[in-house]
Amino acid sequence: MKREIIITSDGSTTIHLPEWDEQYHSKHGAIQEAYHVFIKSGLETIEKKEISILEIGFGTGLNCLITFLESQKSINYVGVEAYPITGKEIESLNYVSTLKAEKQAIHFNKMHSCSWEVKHQITSNFSLLKQQKKFKEIKDEDTYNLIYFDAFGARVQPELWTEEIFNKMFISLKNDGVLVTYSAKGSVRRAMQKVGFIVERLPGPPGKREMLRGTKRY
């Protein structure tokens, strides 16, 4: 499927899929969306010294980079991606310059250049394991404190937003674990509730009225 780099409203890049008219991030601002949904509504709510994170849709590595930049804690990061982006696409991303993170460029490059299926220490307090597989193949249990659910939208890939997938997410979380997603669709909220999540509607990022956060609590 054809992919092209575009500039979003906050000046940061994302990848656009013309065939689907879908983007990897919000066209209203890739970086703004990542901070609002995954950092403010996710990472900052986890009160633990060591946090295990699962990202559903590693994509451009933006969420991983921002988590690295913003967290003062020890992070074990797992990114699942069925279709990794290319080296040429990585070179076209402007996240390092837009975030004024030139001193951390070496770490962002390492996030993309490190091998898949092997856990790597990006720094002493940030590890990354990239897994190339489909989301339905996830079999972790009681492993993560936080899930960034950043799959393509239900409009184009409804099979990624089903009870089956959210049940896998629920099982993979530790008790009191949290899942955050940019989606606010009623069908998504109901699927999350059906498998056991306590679901909150939260104010959405620019361009979206609401988003969802689910908590696993026995």
mmCIF file with all atom_site columns, C-alpha atoms in Angstrom:
data_model
loop_
_atom_site.group_PDB
_atom_site.id
_atom_site.type_symbol
_atom_site.label_atom_id
_atom_site.label_alt_id
_atom_site.label_comp_id
_atom_site.label_asym_id
_atom_site.label_entity_id
_atom_site.label_seq_id
_atom_site.pdbx_PDB_ins_code
_atom_site.Cartn_x
_atom_site.Cartn_y
_atom_site.Cartn_z
_atom_site.occupancy
_atom_site.B_iso_or_equiv
_atom_site.pdbx_formal_charge
_atom_site.auth_seq_id
_atom_site.auth_comp_id
_atom_site.auth_asym_id
_atom_site.auth_atom_id
_atom_site.pdbx_PDB_model_num
ATOM 1   C CA . MET A 1 1   ? 0.000   0.000   0.000  1.00 0.00 ? 1   MET A CA 1
ATOM 2   C CA . LYS A 1 2   ? 1.334   3.443   -0.933 1.00 0.00 ? 2   LYS A CA 1
ATOM 3   C CA . ARG A 1 3   ? 2.570   5.580   1.968  1.00 0.00 ? 3   ARG A CA 1
ATOM 4   C CA . GLU A 1 4   ? 3.561   9.239   1.854  1.00 0.00 ? 4   GLU A CA 1
ATOM 5   C CA . ILE A 1 5   ? 4.973   11.694  4.386  1.00 0.00 ? 5   ILE A CA 1
ATOM 6   C CA . ILE A 1 6   ? 2.764   14.691  5.208  1.00 0.00 ? 6   ILE A CA 1
ATOM 7   C CA . ILE A 1 7   ? 3.021   17.631  7.610  1.00 0.00 ? 7   ILE A CA 1
ATOM 8   C CA . THR A 1 8   ? 0.349   17.889  10.314 1.00 0.00 ? 8   THR A CA 1
ATOM 9   C CA . SER A 1 9   ? -1.060  21.086  11.799 1.00 0.00 ? 9   SER A CA 1
ATOM 10  C CA . ASP A 1 10  ? 1.543   21.382  14.572 1.00 0.00 ? 10  ASP A CA 1
ATOM 11  C CA . GLY A 1 11  ? 4.396   21.109  12.062 1.00 0.00 ? 11  GLY A CA 1
ATOM 12  C CA . SER A 1 12  ? 5.268   17.493  12.831 1.00 0.00 ? 12  SER A CA 1
ATOM 13  C CA . THR A 1 13  ? 5.265   14.759  10.216 1.00 0.00 ? 13  THR A CA 1
ATOM 14  C CA . THR A 1 14  ? 3.180   11.639  9.887  1.00 0.00 ? 14  THR A CA 1
ATOM 15  C CA . ILE A 1 15  ? 2.555   8.977   7.251  1.00 0.00 ? 15  ILE A CA 1
ATOM 16  C CA . HIS A 1 16  ? -0.540  9.166   5.064  1.00 0.00 ? 16  HIS A CA 1
ATOM 17  C CA . LEU A 1 17  ? -2.158  6.172   3.326  1.00 0.00 ? 17  LEU A CA 1
ATOM 18  C CA . PRO A 1 18  ? -4.002  7.597   0.290  1.00 0.00 ? 18  PRO A CA 1
ATOM 19  C CA . GLU A 1 19  ? -5.856  4.368   -0.435 1.00 0.00 ? 19  GLU A CA 1
ATOM 20  C CA . TRP A 1 20  ? -7.524  4.490   2.976  1.00 0.00 ? 20  TRP A CA 1
ATOM 21  C CA . ASP A 1 21  ? -7.399  8.278   3.485  1.00 0.00 ? 21  ASP A CA 1
ATOM 22  C CA . GLU A 1 22  ? -5.878  7.430   6.872  1.00 0.00 ? 22  GLU A CA 1
ATOM 23  C CA . GLN A 1 23  ? -2.859  8.741   8.784  1.00 0.00 ? 23  GLN A CA 1
ATOM 24  C CA . TYR A 1 24  ? -0.544  7.212   11.371 1.00 0.00 ? 24  TYR A CA 1
ATOM 25  C CA . HIS A 1 25  ? -1.325  10.229  13.587 1.00 0.00 ? 25  HIS A CA 1
ATOM 26  C CA . SER A 1 26  ? -3.870  13.017  13.734 1.00 0.00 ? 26  SER A CA 1
ATOM 27  C CA . LYS A 1 27  ? -3.620  15.488  10.866 1.00 0.00 ? 27  LYS A CA 1
ATOM 28  C CA . HIS A 1 28  ? -4.408  18.129  13.516 1.00 0.00 ? 28  HIS A CA 1
ATOM 29  C CA . GLY A 1 29  ? -0.978  17.549  15.064 1.00 0.00 ? 29  GLY A CA 1
ATOM 30  C CA . ALA A 1 30  ? 0.971   14.316  15.471 1.00 0.00 ? 30  ALA A CA 1
ATOM 31  C CA . ILE A 1 31  ? 3.056   15.467  18.416 1.00 0.00 ? 31  ILE A CA 1
ATOM 32  C CA . GLN A 1 32  ? 0.133   17.226  20.127 1.00 0.00 ? 32  GLN A CA 1
ATOM 33  C CA . GLU A 1 33  ? -1.964  14.063  19.857 1.00 0.00 ? 33  GLU A CA 1
ATOM 34  C CA . ALA A 1 34  ? 0.820   11.850  21.227 1.00 0.00 ? 34  ALA A CA 1
ATOM 35  C CA . TYR A 1 35  ? 1.346   14.093  24.257 1.00 0.00 ? 35  TYR A CA 1
ATOM 36  C CA . HIS A 1 36  ? -2.352  14.454  25.007 1.00 0.00 ? 36  HIS A CA 1
ATOM 37  C CA . VAL A 1 37  ? -3.456  10.847  24.582 1.00 0.00 ? 37  VAL A CA 1
ATOM 38  C CA . PHE A 1 38  ? -0.471  8.782   25.611 1.00 0.00 ? 38  PHE A CA 1
ATOM 39  C CA . ILE A 1 39  ? 1.593   10.961  27.958 1.00 0.00 ? 39  ILE A CA 1
ATOM 40  C CA . LYS A 1 40  ? -0.903  13.219  29.767 1.00 0.00 ? 40  LYS A CA 1
ATOM 41  C CA . SER A 1 41  ? -3.750  10.660  29.873 1.00 0.00 ? 41  SER A CA 1
ATOM 42  C CA . GLY A 1 42  ? -1.550  7.569   30.166 1.00 0.00 ? 42  GLY A CA 1
ATOM 43  C CA . LEU A 1 43  ? 2.066   7.717   31.306 1.00 0.00 ? 43  LEU A CA 1
ATOM 44  C CA . GLU A 1 44  ? 1.567   10.533  33.822 1.00 0.00 ? 44  GLU A CA 1
ATOM 45  C CA . THR A 1 45  ? -1.204  8.586   35.582 1.00 0.00 ? 45  THR A CA 1
ATOM 46  C CA . ILE A 1 46  ? 1.005   5.573   36.424 1.00 0.00 ? 46  ILE A CA 1
ATOM 47  C CA . GLU A 1 47  ? 2.519   6.031   39.878 1.00 0.00 ? 47  GLU A CA 1
ATOM 48  C CA . LYS A 1 48  ? 5.238   3.402   39.762 1.00 0.00 ? 48  LYS A CA 1
ATOM 49  C CA . LYS A 1 49  ? 9.032   3.652   39.656 1.00 0.00 ? 49  LYS A CA 1
ATOM 50  C CA . GLU A 1 50  ? 9.275   1.001   36.940 1.00 0.00 ? 50  GLU A CA 1
ATOM 51  C CA . ILE A 1 51  ? 6.685   0.902   34.154 1.00 0.00 ? 51  ILE A CA 1
ATOM 52  C CA . SER A 1 52  ? 6.103   -1.722  31.483 1.00 0.00 ? 52  SER A CA 1
ATOM 53  C CA . ILE A 1 53  ? 4.427   -0.315  28.368 1.00 0.00 ? 53  ILE A CA 1
ATOM 54  C CA . LEU A 1 54  ? 2.916   -2.081  25.370 1.00 0.00 ? 54  LEU A CA 1
ATOM 55  C CA . GLU A 1 55  ? 2.372   -0.012  22.241 1.00 0.00 ? 55  GLU A CA 1
ATOM 56  C CA . ILE A 1 56  ? -0.147  -1.350  19.754 1.00 0.00 ? 56  ILE A CA 1
ATOM 57  C CA . GLY A 1 57  ? 1.201   0.024   16.495 1.00 0.00 ? 57  GLY A CA 1
ATOM 58  C CA . PHE A 1 58  ? 4.875   1.044   16.885 1.00 0.00 ? 58  PHE A CA 1
ATOM 59  C CA . GLY A 1 59  ? 4.687   2.843   13.541 1.00 0.00 ? 59  GLY A CA 1
ATOM 60  C CA . THR A 1 60  ? 6.962   5.885   13.313 1.00 0.00 ? 60  THR A CA 1
ATOM 61  C CA . GLY A 1 61  ? 8.301   5.502   16.856 1.00 0.00 ? 61  GLY A CA 1
ATOM 62  C CA . LEU A 1 62  ? 6.869   8.879   17.909 1.00 0.00 ? 62  LEU A CA 1
ATOM 63  C CA . ASN A 1 63  ? 5.140   7.600   21.046 1.00 0.00 ? 63  ASN A CA 1
ATOM 64  C CA . CYS A 1 64  ? 8.269   5.699   22.029 1.00 0.00 ? 64  CYS A CA 1
ATOM 65  C CA . LEU A 1 65  ? 10.465  8.782   21.552 1.00 0.00 ? 65  LEU A CA 1
ATOM 66  C CA . ILE A 1 66  ? 8.180   11.081  23.533 1.00 0.00 ? 66  ILE A CA 1
ATOM 67  C CA . THR A 1 67  ? 7.886   8.526   26.342 1.00 0.00 ? 67  THR A CA 1
ATOM 68  C CA . PHE A 1 68  ? 11.686  8.354   26.416 1.00 0.00 ? 68  PHE A CA 1
ATOM 69  C CA . LEU A 1 69  ? 11.959  12.153  26.563 1.00 0.00 ? 69  LEU A CA 1
ATOM 70  C CA . GLU A 1 70  ? 9.280   12.672  29.203 1.00 0.00 ? 70  GLU A CA 1
ATOM 71  C CA . SER A 1 71  ? 9.753   9.842   31.681 1.00 0.00 ? 71  SER A CA 1
ATOM 72  C CA . GLN A 1 72  ? 12.121  10.064  34.616 1.00 0.00 ? 72  GLN A CA 1
ATOM 73  C CA . LYS A 1 73  ? 11.287  6.492   35.576 1.00 0.00 ? 73  LYS A CA 1
ATOM 74  C CA . SER A 1 74  ? 12.542  3.103   34.460 1.00 0.00 ? 74  SER A CA 1
ATOM 75  C CA . ILE A 1 75  ? 10.675  2.058   31.320 1.00 0.00 ? 75  ILE A CA 1
ATOM 76  C CA . ASN A 1 76  ? 10.356  -1.373  29.724 1.00 0.00 ? 76  ASN A CA 1
ATOM 77  C CA . TYR A 1 77  ? 8.819   -0.615  26.299 1.00 0.00 ? 77  TYR A CA 1
ATOM 78  C CA . VAL A 1 78  ? 7.383   -3.193  23.919 1.00 0.00 ? 78  VAL A CA 1
ATOM 79  C CA . GLY A 1 79  ? 6.239   -2.057  20.482 1.00 0.00 ? 79  GLY A CA 1
ATOM 80  C CA . VAL A 1 80  ? 4.173   -4.354  18.252 1.00 0.00 ? 80  VAL A CA 1
ATOM 81  C CA . GLU A 1 81  ? 4.066   -3.612  14.538 1.00 0.00 ? 81  GLU A CA 1
ATOM 82  C CA . ALA A 1 82  ? 3.011   -5.869  11.668 1.00 0.00 ? 82  ALA A CA 1
ATOM 83  C CA . TYR A 1 83  ? 4.362   -3.640  8.889  1.00 0.00 ? 83  TYR A CA 1
ATOM 84  C CA . PRO A 1 84  ? 7.494   -1.665  9.899  1.00 0.00 ? 84  PRO A CA 1
ATOM 85  C CA . ILE A 1 85  ? 8.234   1.566   8.093  1.00 0.00 ? 85  ILE A CA 1
ATOM 86  C CA . THR A 1 86  ? 11.265  1.878   5.817  1.00 0.00 ? 86  THR A CA 1
ATOM 87  C CA . GLY A 1 87  ? 14.605  3.540   6.417  1.00 0.00 ? 87  GLY A CA 1
ATOM 88  C CA . LYS A 1 88  ? 13.756  6.214   3.867  1.00 0.00 ? 88  LYS A CA 1
ATOM 89  C CA . GLU A 1 89  ? 10.522  7.001   5.705  1.00 0.00 ? 89  GLU A CA 1
ATOM 90  C CA . ILE A 1 90  ? 12.378  7.199   9.027  1.00 0.00 ? 90  ILE A CA 1
ATOM 91  C CA . GLU A 1 91  ? 14.804  9.734   7.525  1.00 0.00 ? 91  GLU A CA 1
ATOM 92  C CA . SER A 1 92  ? 11.837  11.884  6.431  1.00 0.00 ? 92  SER A CA 1
ATOM 93  C CA . LEU A 1 93  ? 10.397  12.221  9.949  1.00 0.00 ? 93  LEU A CA 1
ATOM 94  C CA . ASN A 1 94  ? 11.053  15.556  11.680 1.00 0.00 ? 94  ASN A CA 1
ATOM 95  C CA . TYR A 1 95  ? 10.295  14.609  15.280 1.00 0.00 ? 95  TYR A CA 1
ATOM 96  C CA . VAL A 1 96  ? 13.793  15.218  16.648 1.00 0.00 ? 96  VAL A CA 1
ATOM 97  C CA . SER A 1 97  ? 14.002  18.761  15.264 1.00 0.00 ? 97  SER A CA 1
ATOM 98  C CA . THR A 1 98  ? 10.372  19.646  16.058 1.00 0.00 ? 98  THR A CA 1
ATOM 99  C CA . LEU A 1 99  ? 10.810  18.478  19.650 1.00 0.00 ? 99  LEU A CA 1
ATOM 100 C CA . LYS A 1 100 ? 14.193  20.243  19.844 1.00 0.00 ? 100 LYS A CA 1
ATOM 101 C CA . ALA A 1 101 ? 15.671  16.923  20.917 1.00 0.00 ? 101 ALA A CA 1
ATOM 102 C CA . GLU A 1 102 ? 18.829  16.944  18.802 1.00 0.00 ? 102 GLU A CA 1
ATOM 103 C CA . LYS A 1 103 ? 20.878  15.675  21.747 1.00 0.00 ? 103 LYS A CA 1
ATOM 104 C CA . GLN A 1 104 ? 18.633  12.600  21.838 1.00 0.00 ? 104 GLN A CA 1
ATOM 105 C CA . ALA A 1 105 ? 18.755  11.919  18.088 1.00 0.00 ? 105 ALA A CA 1
ATOM 106 C CA . ILE A 1 106 ? 21.178  9.040   18.633 1.00 0.00 ? 106 ILE A CA 1
ATOM 107 C CA . HIS A 1 107 ? 18.587  7.311   20.832 1.00 0.00 ? 107 HIS A CA 1
ATOM 108 C CA . PHE A 1 108 ? 15.742  7.813   18.346 1.00 0.00 ? 108 PHE A CA 1
ATOM 109 C CA . ASN A 1 109 ? 17.944  6.383   15.613 1.00 0.00 ? 109 ASN A CA 1
ATOM 110 C CA . LYS A 1 110 ? 18.756  3.411   17.825 1.00 0.00 ? 110 LYS A CA 1
ATOM 111 C CA . MET A 1 111 ? 15.045  2.788   18.445 1.00 0.00 ? 111 MET A CA 1
ATOM 112 C CA . HIS A 1 112 ? 14.625  2.276   14.702 1.00 0.00 ? 112 HIS A CA 1
ATOM 113 C CA . SER A 1 113 ? 17.938  0.610   13.863 1.00 0.00 ? 113 SER A CA 1
ATOM 114 C CA . CYS A 1 114 ? 17.956  -1.973  16.682 1.00 0.00 ? 114 CYS A CA 1
ATOM 115 C CA . SER A 1 115 ? 16.936  -5.495  15.678 1.00 0.00 ? 115 SER A CA 1
ATOM 116 C CA . TRP A 1 116 ? 13.438  -6.860  16.095 1.00 0.00 ? 116 TRP A CA 1
ATOM 117 C CA . GLU A 1 117 ? 12.485  -9.628  18.557 1.00 0.00 ? 117 GLU A CA 1
ATOM 118 C CA . VAL A 1 118 ? 15.416  -8.751  20.859 1.00 0.00 ? 118 VAL A CA 1
ATOM 119 C CA . LYS A 1 119 ? 15.299  -6.560  23.974 1.00 0.00 ? 119 LYS A CA 1
ATOM 120 C CA . HIS A 1 120 ? 17.708  -3.606  23.701 1.00 0.00 ? 120 HIS A CA 1
ATOM 121 C CA . GLN A 1 121 ? 18.854  -1.099  26.318 1.00 0.00 ? 121 GLN A CA 1
ATOM 122 C CA . ILE A 1 122 ? 18.439  2.310   24.720 1.00 0.00 ? 122 ILE A CA 1
ATOM 123 C CA . THR A 1 123 ? 19.777  3.805   27.945 1.00 0.00 ? 123 THR A CA 1
ATOM 124 C CA . SER A 1 124 ? 20.285  2.374   31.420 1.00 0.00 ? 124 SER A CA 1
ATOM 125 C CA . ASN A 1 125 ? 16.658  3.107   32.370 1.00 0.00 ? 125 ASN A CA 1
ATOM 126 C CA . PHE A 1 126 ? 14.887  2.572   29.022 1.00 0.00 ? 126 PHE A CA 1
ATOM 127 C CA . SER A 1 127 ? 14.646  -0.788  27.273 1.00 0.00 ? 127 SER A CA 1
ATOM 128 C CA . LEU A 1 128 ? 12.918  -1.474  23.953 1.00 0.00 ? 128 LEU A CA 1
ATOM 129 C CA . LEU A 1 129 ? 11.636  -4.728  22.482 1.00 0.00 ? 129 LEU A CA 1
ATOM 130 C CA . LYS A 1 130 ? 10.121  -4.464  18.996 1.00 0.00 ? 130 LYS A CA 1
ATOM 131 C CA . GLN A 1 131 ? 7.944   -7.353  17.863 1.00 0.00 ? 131 GLN A CA 1
ATOM 132 C CA . GLN A 1 132 ? 6.842   -7.791  14.268 1.00 0.00 ? 132 GLN A CA 1
ATOM 133 C CA . LYS A 1 133 ? 3.506   -9.562  14.413 1.00 0.00 ? 133 LYS A CA 1
ATOM 134 C CA . LYS A 1 134 ? -0.220  -9.019  14.210 1.00 0.00 ? 134 LYS A CA 1
ATOM 135 C CA . PHE A 1 135 ? -2.087  -7.842  17.283 1.00 0.00 ? 135 PHE A CA 1
ATOM 136 C CA . LYS A 1 136 ? -4.158  -11.018 17.458 1.00 0.00 ? 136 LYS A CA 1
ATOM 137 C CA . GLU A 1 137 ? -0.916  -12.940 18.048 1.00 0.00 ? 137 GLU A CA 1
ATOM 138 C CA . ILE A 1 138 ? -0.240  -11.203 21.381 1.00 0.00 ? 138 ILE A CA 1
ATOM 139 C CA . LYS A 1 139 ? -0.302  -13.734 24.210 1.00 0.00 ? 139 LYS A CA 1
ATOM 140 C CA . ASP A 1 140 ? 1.136   -11.817 27.178 1.00 0.00 ? 140 ASP A CA 1
ATOM 141 C CA . GLU A 1 141 ? -0.526  -12.205 30.559 1.00 0.00 ? 141 GLU A CA 1
ATOM 142 C CA . ASP A 1 142 ? -0.349  -9.878  33.575 1.00 0.00 ? 142 ASP A CA 1
ATOM 143 C CA . THR A 1 143 ? 2.662   -8.105  32.046 1.00 0.00 ? 143 THR A CA 1
ATOM 144 C CA . TYR A 1 144 ? 2.040   -4.397  31.435 1.00 0.00 ? 144 TYR A CA 1
ATOM 145 C CA . ASN A 1 145 ? 1.131   -1.345  33.488 1.00 0.00 ? 145 ASN A CA 1
ATOM 146 C CA . LEU A 1 146 ? 0.133   0.698   30.462 1.00 0.00 ? 146 LEU A CA 1
ATOM 147 C CA . ILE A 1 147 ? -1.018  0.102   26.885 1.00 0.00 ? 147 ILE A CA 1
ATOM 148 C CA . TYR A 1 148 ? -0.850  2.712   24.147 1.00 0.00 ? 148 TYR A CA 1
ATOM 149 C CA . PHE A 1 149 ? -3.585  1.496   21.778 1.00 0.00 ? 149 PHE A CA 1
ATOM 150 C CA . ASP A 1 150 ? -2.627  3.340   18.604 1.00 0.00 ? 150 ASP A CA 1
ATOM 151 C CA . ALA A 1 151 ? -3.937  1.092   15.821 1.00 0.00 ? 151 ALA A CA 1
ATOM 152 C CA . PHE A 1 152 ? -5.372  2.428   12.585 1.00 0.00 ? 152 PHE A CA 1
ATOM 153 C CA . GLY A 1 153 ? -8.938  3.623   13.039 1.00 0.00 ? 153 GLY A CA 1
ATOM 154 C CA . ALA A 1 154 ? -11.958 1.354   13.206 1.00 0.00 ? 154 ALA A CA 1
ATOM 155 C CA . ARG A 1 155 ? -13.241 2.905   9.970  1.00 0.00 ? 155 ARG A CA 1
ATOM 156 C CA . VAL A 1 156 ? -10.482 1.198   7.977  1.00 0.00 ? 156 VAL A CA 1
ATOM 157 C CA . GLN A 1 157 ? -9.509  -1.724  10.229 1.00 0.00 ? 157 GLN A CA 1
ATOM 158 C CA . PRO A 1 158 ? -12.533 -2.644  12.368 1.00 0.00 ? 158 PRO A CA 1
ATOM 159 C CA . GLU A 1 159 ? -11.005 -6.065  13.116 1.00 0.00 ? 159 GLU A CA 1
ATOM 160 C CA . LEU A 1 160 ? -8.448  -4.363  15.377 1.00 0.00 ? 160 LEU A CA 1
ATOM 161 C CA . TRP A 1 161 ? -11.141 -2.865  17.641 1.00 0.00 ? 161 TRP A CA 1
ATOM 162 C CA . THR A 1 162 ? -13.087 -5.975  18.615 1.00 0.00 ? 162 THR A CA 1
ATOM 163 C CA . GLU A 1 163 ? -13.846 -7.723  21.891 1.00 0.00 ? 163 GLU A CA 1
ATOM 164 C CA . GLU A 1 164 ? -11.323 -10.386 20.889 1.00 0.00 ? 164 GLU A CA 1
ATOM 165 C CA . ILE A 1 165 ? -8.494  -7.858  20.640 1.00 0.00 ? 165 ILE A CA 1
ATOM 166 C CA . PHE A 1 166 ? -9.482  -5.922  23.766 1.00 0.00 ? 166 PHE A CA 1
ATOM 167 C CA . ASN A 1 167 ? -9.715  -9.152  25.720 1.00 0.00 ? 167 ASN A CA 1
ATOM 168 C CA . LYS A 1 168 ? -6.083  -9.804  24.796 1.00 0.00 ? 168 LYS A CA 1
ATOM 169 C CA . MET A 1 169 ? -5.260  -6.308  26.022 1.00 0.00 ? 169 MET A CA 1
ATOM 170 C CA . PHE A 1 170 ? -7.138  -6.869  29.281 1.00 0.00 ? 170 PHE A CA 1
ATOM 171 C CA . ILE A 1 171 ? -5.346  -10.170 29.941 1.00 0.00 ? 171 ILE A CA 1
ATOM 172 C CA . SER A 1 172 ? -1.943  -8.650  29.168 1.00 0.00 ? 172 SER A CA 1
ATOM 173 C CA . LEU A 1 173 ? -2.364  -5.844  31.730 1.00 0.00 ? 173 LEU A CA 1
ATOM 174 C CA . LYS A 1 174 ? -1.491  -6.089  35.399 1.00 0.00 ? 174 LYS A CA 1
ATOM 175 C CA . ASN A 1 175 ? -4.211  -5.249  37.907 1.00 0.00 ? 175 ASN A CA 1
ATOM 176 C CA . ASP A 1 176 ? -4.778  -1.464  37.928 1.00 0.00 ? 176 ASP A CA 1
ATOM 177 C CA . GLY A 1 177 ? -3.190  -1.336  34.482 1.00 0.00 ? 177 GLY A CA 1
ATOM 178 C CA . VAL A 1 178 ? -4.413  1.310   32.038 1.00 0.00 ? 178 VAL A CA 1
ATOM 179 C CA . LEU A 1 179 ? -5.169  1.355   28.300 1.00 0.00 ? 179 LEU A CA 1
ATOM 180 C CA . VAL A 1 180 ? -5.400  4.692   26.505 1.00 0.00 ? 180 VAL A CA 1
ATOM 181 C CA . THR A 1 181 ? -6.544  5.311   22.950 1.00 0.00 ? 181 THR A CA 1
ATOM 182 C CA . TYR A 1 182 ? -7.437  8.279   20.767 1.00 0.00 ? 182 TYR A CA 1
ATOM 183 C CA . SER A 1 183 ? -10.698 6.579   19.753 1.00 0.00 ? 183 SER A CA 1
ATOM 184 C CA . ALA A 1 184 ? -14.017 7.563   21.278 1.00 0.00 ? 184 ALA A CA 1
ATOM 185 C CA . LYS A 1 185 ? -16.358 5.415   19.172 1.00 0.00 ? 185 LYS A CA 1
ATOM 186 C CA . GLY A 1 186 ? -19.296 3.917   21.034 1.00 0.00 ? 186 GLY A CA 1
ATOM 187 C CA . SER A 1 187 ? -18.563 0.469   19.598 1.00 0.00 ? 187 SER A CA 1
ATOM 188 C CA . VAL A 1 188 ? -15.002 0.654   20.925 1.00 0.00 ? 188 VAL A CA 1
ATOM 189 C CA . ARG A 1 189 ? -16.149 1.756   24.371 1.00 0.00 ? 189 ARG A CA 1
ATOM 190 C CA . ARG A 1 190 ? -18.693 -1.076  24.517 1.00 0.00 ? 190 ARG A CA 1
ATOM 191 C CA . ALA A 1 191 ? -16.130 -3.667  23.414 1.00 0.00 ? 191 ALA A CA 1
ATOM 192 C CA . MET A 1 192 ? -13.738 -2.500  26.147 1.00 0.00 ? 192 MET A CA 1
ATOM 193 C CA . GLN A 1 193 ? -16.474 -2.617  28.790 1.00 0.00 ? 193 GLN A CA 1
ATOM 194 C CA . LYS A 1 194 ? -17.624 -6.059  27.666 1.00 0.00 ? 194 LYS A CA 1
ATOM 195 C CA . VAL A 1 195 ? -14.207 -7.609  28.401 1.00 0.00 ? 195 VAL A CA 1
ATOM 196 C CA . GLY A 1 196 ? -13.948 -5.986  31.834 1.00 0.00 ? 196 GLY A CA 1
ATOM 197 C CA . PHE A 1 197 ? -12.426 -2.518  31.465 1.00 0.00 ? 197 PHE A CA 1
ATOM 198 C CA . ILE A 1 198 ? -13.691 0.366   33.567 1.00 0.00 ? 198 ILE A CA 1
ATOM 199 C CA . VAL A 1 199 ? -13.931 2.967   30.792 1.00 0.00 ? 199 VAL A CA 1
ATOM 200 C CA . GLU A 1 200 ? -13.713 6.748   31.067 1.00 0.00 ? 200 GLU A CA 1
ATOM 201 C CA . ARG A 1 201 ? -14.476 9.312   28.401 1.00 0.00 ? 201 ARG A CA 1
ATOM 202 C CA . LEU A 1 202 ? -11.840 12.050  28.505 1.00 0.00 ? 202 LEU A CA 1
ATOM 203 C CA . PRO A 1 203 ? -11.404 15.293  26.557 1.00 0.00 ? 203 PRO A CA 1
ATOM 204 C CA . GLY A 1 204 ? -9.736  14.479  23.257 1.00 0.00 ? 204 GLY A CA 1
ATOM 205 C CA . PRO A 1 205 ? -6.666  15.946  21.559 1.00 0.00 ? 205 PRO A CA 1
ATOM 206 C CA . PRO A 1 206 ? -6.959  18.782  19.022 1.00 0.00 ? 206 PRO A CA 1
ATOM 207 C CA . GLY A 1 207 ? -9.542  17.857  16.398 1.00 0.00 ? 207 GLY A CA 1
ATOM 208 C CA . LYS A 1 208 ? -11.328 15.290  18.605 1.00 0.00 ? 208 LYS A CA 1
ATOM 209 C CA . ARG A 1 209 ? -13.982 15.930  21.229 1.00 0.00 ? 209 ARG A CA 1
ATOM 210 C CA . GLU A 1 210 ? -13.278 12.821  23.315 1.00 0.00 ? 210 GLU A CA 1
ATOM 211 C CA . MET A 1 211 ? -10.921 9.868   23.804 1.00 0.00 ? 211 MET A CA 1
ATOM 212 C CA . LEU A 1 212 ? -11.104 6.717   25.930 1.00 0.00 ? 212 LEU A CA 1
ATOM 213 C CA . ARG A 1 213 ? -9.166  5.356   28.898 1.00 0.00 ? 213 ARG A CA 1
ATOM 214 C CA . GLY A 1 214 ? -9.783  1.891   30.321 1.00 0.00 ? 214 GLY A CA 1
ATOM 215 C CA . THR A 1 215 ? -8.583  0.516   33.644 1.00 0.00 ? 215 THR A CA 1
ATOM 216 C CA . LYS A 1 216 ? -8.268  -3.124  34.646 1.00 0.00 ? 216 LYS A CA 1
ATOM 217 C CA . ARG A 1 217 ? -9.408  -3.549  38.222 1.00 0.00 ? 217 ARG A CA 1
ATOM 218 C CA . TYR A 1 218 ? -10.443 -6.770  39.905 1.00 0.00 ? 218 TYR A CA 1
#
